[in-house]
CSV table of C-alpha atoms in Angstrom, one decimal:
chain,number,residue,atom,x,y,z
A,1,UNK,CA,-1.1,2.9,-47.8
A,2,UNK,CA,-3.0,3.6,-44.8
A,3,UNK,CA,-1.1,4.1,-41.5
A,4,UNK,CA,-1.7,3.2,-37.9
A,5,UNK,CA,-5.3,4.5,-36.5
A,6,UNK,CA,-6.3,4.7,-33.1
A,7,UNK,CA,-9.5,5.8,-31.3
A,8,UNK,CA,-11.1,7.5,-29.5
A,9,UNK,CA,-8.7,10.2,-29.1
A,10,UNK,CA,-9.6,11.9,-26.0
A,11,UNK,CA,-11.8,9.6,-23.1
A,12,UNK,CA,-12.6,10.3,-19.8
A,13,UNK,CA,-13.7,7.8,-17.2
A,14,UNK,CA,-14.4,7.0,-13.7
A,15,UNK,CA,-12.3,5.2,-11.1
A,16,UNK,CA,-13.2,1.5,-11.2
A,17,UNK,CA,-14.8,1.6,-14.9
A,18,UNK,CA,-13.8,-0.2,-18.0
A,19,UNK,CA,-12.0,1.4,-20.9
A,20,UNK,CA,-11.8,-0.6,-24.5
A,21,UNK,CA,-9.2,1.1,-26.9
A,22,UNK,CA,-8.9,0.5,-30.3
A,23,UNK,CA,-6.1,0.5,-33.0
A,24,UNK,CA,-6.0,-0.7,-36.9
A,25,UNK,CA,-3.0,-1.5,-37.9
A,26,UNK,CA,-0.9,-0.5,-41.0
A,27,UNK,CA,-2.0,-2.6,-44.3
A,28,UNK,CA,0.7,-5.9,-44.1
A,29,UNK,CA,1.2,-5.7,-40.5
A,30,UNK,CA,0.5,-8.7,-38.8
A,31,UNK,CA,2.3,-7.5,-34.9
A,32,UNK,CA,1.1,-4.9,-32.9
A,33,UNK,CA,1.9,-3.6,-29.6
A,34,UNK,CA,0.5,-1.6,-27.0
A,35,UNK,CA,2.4,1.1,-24.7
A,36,UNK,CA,1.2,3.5,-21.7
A,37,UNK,CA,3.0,6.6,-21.9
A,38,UNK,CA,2.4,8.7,-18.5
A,39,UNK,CA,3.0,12.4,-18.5
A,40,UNK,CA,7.2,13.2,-18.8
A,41,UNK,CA,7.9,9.7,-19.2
A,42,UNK,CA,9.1,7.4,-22.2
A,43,UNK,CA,6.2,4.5,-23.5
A,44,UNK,CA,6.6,1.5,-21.5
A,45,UNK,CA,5.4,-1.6,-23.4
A,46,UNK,CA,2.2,-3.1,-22.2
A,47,UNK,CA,2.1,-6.3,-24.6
A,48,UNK,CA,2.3,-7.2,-28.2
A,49,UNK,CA,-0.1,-9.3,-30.2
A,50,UNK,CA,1.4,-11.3,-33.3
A,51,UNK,CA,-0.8,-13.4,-35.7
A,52,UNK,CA,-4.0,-12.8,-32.9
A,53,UNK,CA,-1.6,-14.6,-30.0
A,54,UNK,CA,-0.1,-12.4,-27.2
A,55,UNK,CA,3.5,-12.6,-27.7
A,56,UNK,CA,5.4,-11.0,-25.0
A,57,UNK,CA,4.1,-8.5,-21.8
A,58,UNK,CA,5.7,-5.8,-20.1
A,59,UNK,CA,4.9,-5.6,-16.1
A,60,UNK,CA,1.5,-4.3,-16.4
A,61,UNK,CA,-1.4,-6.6,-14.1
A,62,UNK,CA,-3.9,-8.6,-15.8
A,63,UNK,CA,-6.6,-5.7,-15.4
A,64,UNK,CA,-4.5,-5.0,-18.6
A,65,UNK,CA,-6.1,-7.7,-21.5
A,66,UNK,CA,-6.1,-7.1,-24.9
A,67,UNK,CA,-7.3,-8.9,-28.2
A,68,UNK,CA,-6.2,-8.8,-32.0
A,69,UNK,CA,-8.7,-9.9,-34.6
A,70,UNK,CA,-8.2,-11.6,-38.2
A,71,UNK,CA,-7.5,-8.3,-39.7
A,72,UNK,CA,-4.6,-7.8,-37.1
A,73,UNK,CA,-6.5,-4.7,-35.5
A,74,UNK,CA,-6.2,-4.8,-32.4
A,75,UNK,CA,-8.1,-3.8,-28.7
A,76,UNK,CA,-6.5,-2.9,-25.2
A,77,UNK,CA,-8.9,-3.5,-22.3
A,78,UNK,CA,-8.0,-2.0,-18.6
A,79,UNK,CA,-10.4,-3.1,-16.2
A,80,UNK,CA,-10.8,-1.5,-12.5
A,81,UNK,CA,-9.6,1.4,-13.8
A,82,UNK,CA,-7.4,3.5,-11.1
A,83,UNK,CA,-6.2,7.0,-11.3
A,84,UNK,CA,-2.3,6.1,-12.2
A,85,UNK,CA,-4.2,4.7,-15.8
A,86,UNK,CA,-4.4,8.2,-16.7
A,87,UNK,CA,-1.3,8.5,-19.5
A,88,UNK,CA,-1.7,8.4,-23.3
A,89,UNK,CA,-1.9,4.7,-24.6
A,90,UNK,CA,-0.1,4.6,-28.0
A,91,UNK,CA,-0.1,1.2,-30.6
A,92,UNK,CA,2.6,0.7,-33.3
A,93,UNK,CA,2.4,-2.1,-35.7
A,94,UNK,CA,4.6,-4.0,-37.9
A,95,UNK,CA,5.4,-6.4,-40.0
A,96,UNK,CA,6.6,-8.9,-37.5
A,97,UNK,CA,8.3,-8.7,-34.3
A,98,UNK,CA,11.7,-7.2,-34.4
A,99,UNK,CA,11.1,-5.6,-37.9
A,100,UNK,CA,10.5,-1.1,-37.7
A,101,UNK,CA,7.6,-0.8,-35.5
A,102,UNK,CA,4.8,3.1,-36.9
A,103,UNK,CA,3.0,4.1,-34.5
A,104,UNK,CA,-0.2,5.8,-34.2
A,105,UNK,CA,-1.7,8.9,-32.7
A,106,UNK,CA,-2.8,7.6,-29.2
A,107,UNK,CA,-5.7,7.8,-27.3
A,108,UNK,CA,-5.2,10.5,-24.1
A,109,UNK,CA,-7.0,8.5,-21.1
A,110,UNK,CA,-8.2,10.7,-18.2
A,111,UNK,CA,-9.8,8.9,-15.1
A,112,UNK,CA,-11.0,10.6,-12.4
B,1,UNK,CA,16.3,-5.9,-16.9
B,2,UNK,CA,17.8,-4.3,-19.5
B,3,UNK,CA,18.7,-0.4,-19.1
B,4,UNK,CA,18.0,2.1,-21.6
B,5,UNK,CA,19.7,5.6,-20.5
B,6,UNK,CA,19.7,8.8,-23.1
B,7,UNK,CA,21.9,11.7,-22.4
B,8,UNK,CA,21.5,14.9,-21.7
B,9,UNK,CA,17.9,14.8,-20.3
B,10,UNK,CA,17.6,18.2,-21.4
B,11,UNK,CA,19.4,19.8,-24.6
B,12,UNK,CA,18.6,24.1,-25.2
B,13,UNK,CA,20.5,25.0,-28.4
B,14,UNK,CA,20.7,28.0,-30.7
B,15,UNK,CA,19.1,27.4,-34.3
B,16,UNK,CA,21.7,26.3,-36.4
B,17,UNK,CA,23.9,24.2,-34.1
B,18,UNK,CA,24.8,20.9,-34.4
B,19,UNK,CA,24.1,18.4,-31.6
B,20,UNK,CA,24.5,14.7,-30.3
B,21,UNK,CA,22.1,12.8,-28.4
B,22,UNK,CA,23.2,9.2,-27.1
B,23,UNK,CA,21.4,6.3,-26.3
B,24,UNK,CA,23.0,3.6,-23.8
B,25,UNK,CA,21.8,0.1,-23.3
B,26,UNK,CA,22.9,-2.3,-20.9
B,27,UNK,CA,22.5,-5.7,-22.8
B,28,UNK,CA,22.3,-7.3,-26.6
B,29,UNK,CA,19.4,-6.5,-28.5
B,30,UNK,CA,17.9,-7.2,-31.6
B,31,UNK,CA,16.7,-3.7,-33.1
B,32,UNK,CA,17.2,0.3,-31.9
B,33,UNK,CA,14.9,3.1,-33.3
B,34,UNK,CA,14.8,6.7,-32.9
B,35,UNK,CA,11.7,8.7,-32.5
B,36,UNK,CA,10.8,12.5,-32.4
B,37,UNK,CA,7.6,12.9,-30.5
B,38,UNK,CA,6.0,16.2,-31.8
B,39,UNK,CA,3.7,18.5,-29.2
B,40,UNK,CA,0.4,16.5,-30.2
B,41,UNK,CA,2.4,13.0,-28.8
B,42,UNK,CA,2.7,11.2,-32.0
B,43,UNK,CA,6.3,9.6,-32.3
B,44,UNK,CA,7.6,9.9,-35.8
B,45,UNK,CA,9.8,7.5,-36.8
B,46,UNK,CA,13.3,8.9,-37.8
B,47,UNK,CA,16.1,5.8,-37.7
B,48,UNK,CA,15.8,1.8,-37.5
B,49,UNK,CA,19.2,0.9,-36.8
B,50,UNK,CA,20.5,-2.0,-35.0
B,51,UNK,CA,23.7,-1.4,-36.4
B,52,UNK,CA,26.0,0.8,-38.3
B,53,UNK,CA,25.1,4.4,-39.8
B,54,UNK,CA,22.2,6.0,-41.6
B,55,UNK,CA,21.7,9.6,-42.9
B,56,UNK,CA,18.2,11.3,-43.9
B,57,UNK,CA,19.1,15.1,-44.4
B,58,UNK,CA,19.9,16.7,-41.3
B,59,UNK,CA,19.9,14.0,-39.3
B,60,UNK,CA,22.2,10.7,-38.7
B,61,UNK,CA,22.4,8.0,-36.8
B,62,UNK,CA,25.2,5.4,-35.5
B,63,UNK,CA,24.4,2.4,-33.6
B,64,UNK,CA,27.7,0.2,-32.2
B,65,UNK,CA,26.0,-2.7,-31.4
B,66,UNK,CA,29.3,-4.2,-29.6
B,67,UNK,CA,29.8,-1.1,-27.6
B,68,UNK,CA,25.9,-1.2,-26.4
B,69,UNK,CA,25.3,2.5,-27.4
B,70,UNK,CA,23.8,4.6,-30.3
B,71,UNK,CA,24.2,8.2,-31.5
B,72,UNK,CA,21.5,10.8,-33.0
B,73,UNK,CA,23.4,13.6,-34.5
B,74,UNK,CA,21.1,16.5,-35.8
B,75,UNK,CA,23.0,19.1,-37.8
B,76,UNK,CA,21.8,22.8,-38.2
B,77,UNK,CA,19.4,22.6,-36.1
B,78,UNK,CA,16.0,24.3,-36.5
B,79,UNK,CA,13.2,25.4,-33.9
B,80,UNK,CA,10.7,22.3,-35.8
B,81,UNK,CA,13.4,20.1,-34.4
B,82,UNK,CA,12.6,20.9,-31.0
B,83,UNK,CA,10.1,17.9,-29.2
B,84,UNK,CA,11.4,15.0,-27.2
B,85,UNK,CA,14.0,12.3,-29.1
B,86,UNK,CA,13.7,9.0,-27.5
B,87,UNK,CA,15.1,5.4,-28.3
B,88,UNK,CA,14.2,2.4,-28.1
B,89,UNK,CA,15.8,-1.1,-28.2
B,90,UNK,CA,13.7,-4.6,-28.7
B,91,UNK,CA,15.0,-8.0,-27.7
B,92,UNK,CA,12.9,-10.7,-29.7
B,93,UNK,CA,13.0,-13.7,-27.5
B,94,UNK,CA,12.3,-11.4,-24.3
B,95,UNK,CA,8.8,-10.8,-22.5
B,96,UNK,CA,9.1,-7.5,-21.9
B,97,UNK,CA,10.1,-7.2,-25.6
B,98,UNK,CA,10.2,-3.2,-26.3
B,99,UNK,CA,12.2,-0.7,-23.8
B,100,UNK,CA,12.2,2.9,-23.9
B,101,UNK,CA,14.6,5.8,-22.8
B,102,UNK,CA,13.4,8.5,-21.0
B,103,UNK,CA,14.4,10.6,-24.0
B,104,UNK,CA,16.3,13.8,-24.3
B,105,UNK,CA,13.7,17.2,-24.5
B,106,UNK,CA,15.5,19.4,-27.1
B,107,UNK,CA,14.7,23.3,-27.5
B,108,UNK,CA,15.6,25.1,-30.6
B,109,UNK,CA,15.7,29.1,-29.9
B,110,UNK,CA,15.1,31.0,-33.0
């Protein structure tokens, strides 16, 4: 069984550039959400994606899009990127909302 | 919106000594999990526990869901439990769905 990817792993970027981050979820999962986790802090949730619809959003602006295909993988867009984006941007998936959520490595965003 | 506080914020122990960590939330939710979240920032899951008690070696966990509050207890500790413990609670039928603690940072001293 094949758990949670992401990538890239590292990514640096420019003020005011676009970022596209990807995750595959574990094999069966149909959910998957996305957090930002800034430096000291706990994950806050960004949004979760069930069965390819967006299902529920934490208070994050609509520079912050994402998309999850037929296999359930999923992508996290941030447009206009600003300098608070830096954080690392984790994905956990499961089998459906409310059910134990596995997350995967994260991707470690640096803009300057 | 709902409140997720962990105490302490900041737990040094000798190896070998027990400890509690304890997550308070301010309203009903559907699910609780524990995480550790080693050095490299991956969160391993250790308890899914919306209620009532589980054990995995070392560790255990209690969630009174009436109460609004769950317990991490590790036992003997040693320094590969040291990392940040955070919990986090999930109401279903809420946007902002999934809400973290700000964790407790433990250090085991050798």
């Amino acid at each position: 069984e094949t758990g949670v990817t992401q990538s890239p792993t590292h990514l640096i970027k420019t003020r005011g550039q676009q970022v596209t981050l990807r995750c595959s979820s574990q094999s069966g999962h149909n959910t998957v959400s996305w957090y930002q986790q800034a430096l000291g802090q706990g994950p806050q949730f960004i949004f979760q994606y069930y069965r390819e619809e967006e299902n529920g959003r934490g208070n994050f602006p609509p520079r912050f899009s994402g998309l999850q295909f037929p296999n359930y993988s999923s992508e996290l867009n941030v447009n206009a990127l600003e300098l608070d984006d830096s954080a690392l941007y984790l994905c956990a998936s499961s089998l459906e909302g409310g059910s134990e959520q596995y997350f995967g490595p994260g991707t470690r965003l640096t803009v300057t | 919106g709902i409140q997720v506080e962990q105490s302490p914020p900041d737990l040094i122990l000798q190896e070998g000594a027990n400890s509690t960590l304890r997550c308070n939330f301010s309203d009903s939710v559907n699910n609780l999990q524990w995480f550790h979240q080693n050095p490299w920032g991956q969160l391993i899951n250790l308890f899914y526990i919306p209620s009532g008690t589980k054990q995995n070696g070392r560790l255990s966990a209690t969630t009174v869901a009436t109460e609004r509050y769950s317990l991490l207890y590790i036992s003997s500790s040693q320094t590969t439990d040291s990392g940040v413990y955070f919990c986090a609670v999930e109401r279903v039928n809420r946007d902002d769905k999934i809400i973290f603690g700000k964790g407790t940072r433990l250090h085991i001293l050798p």
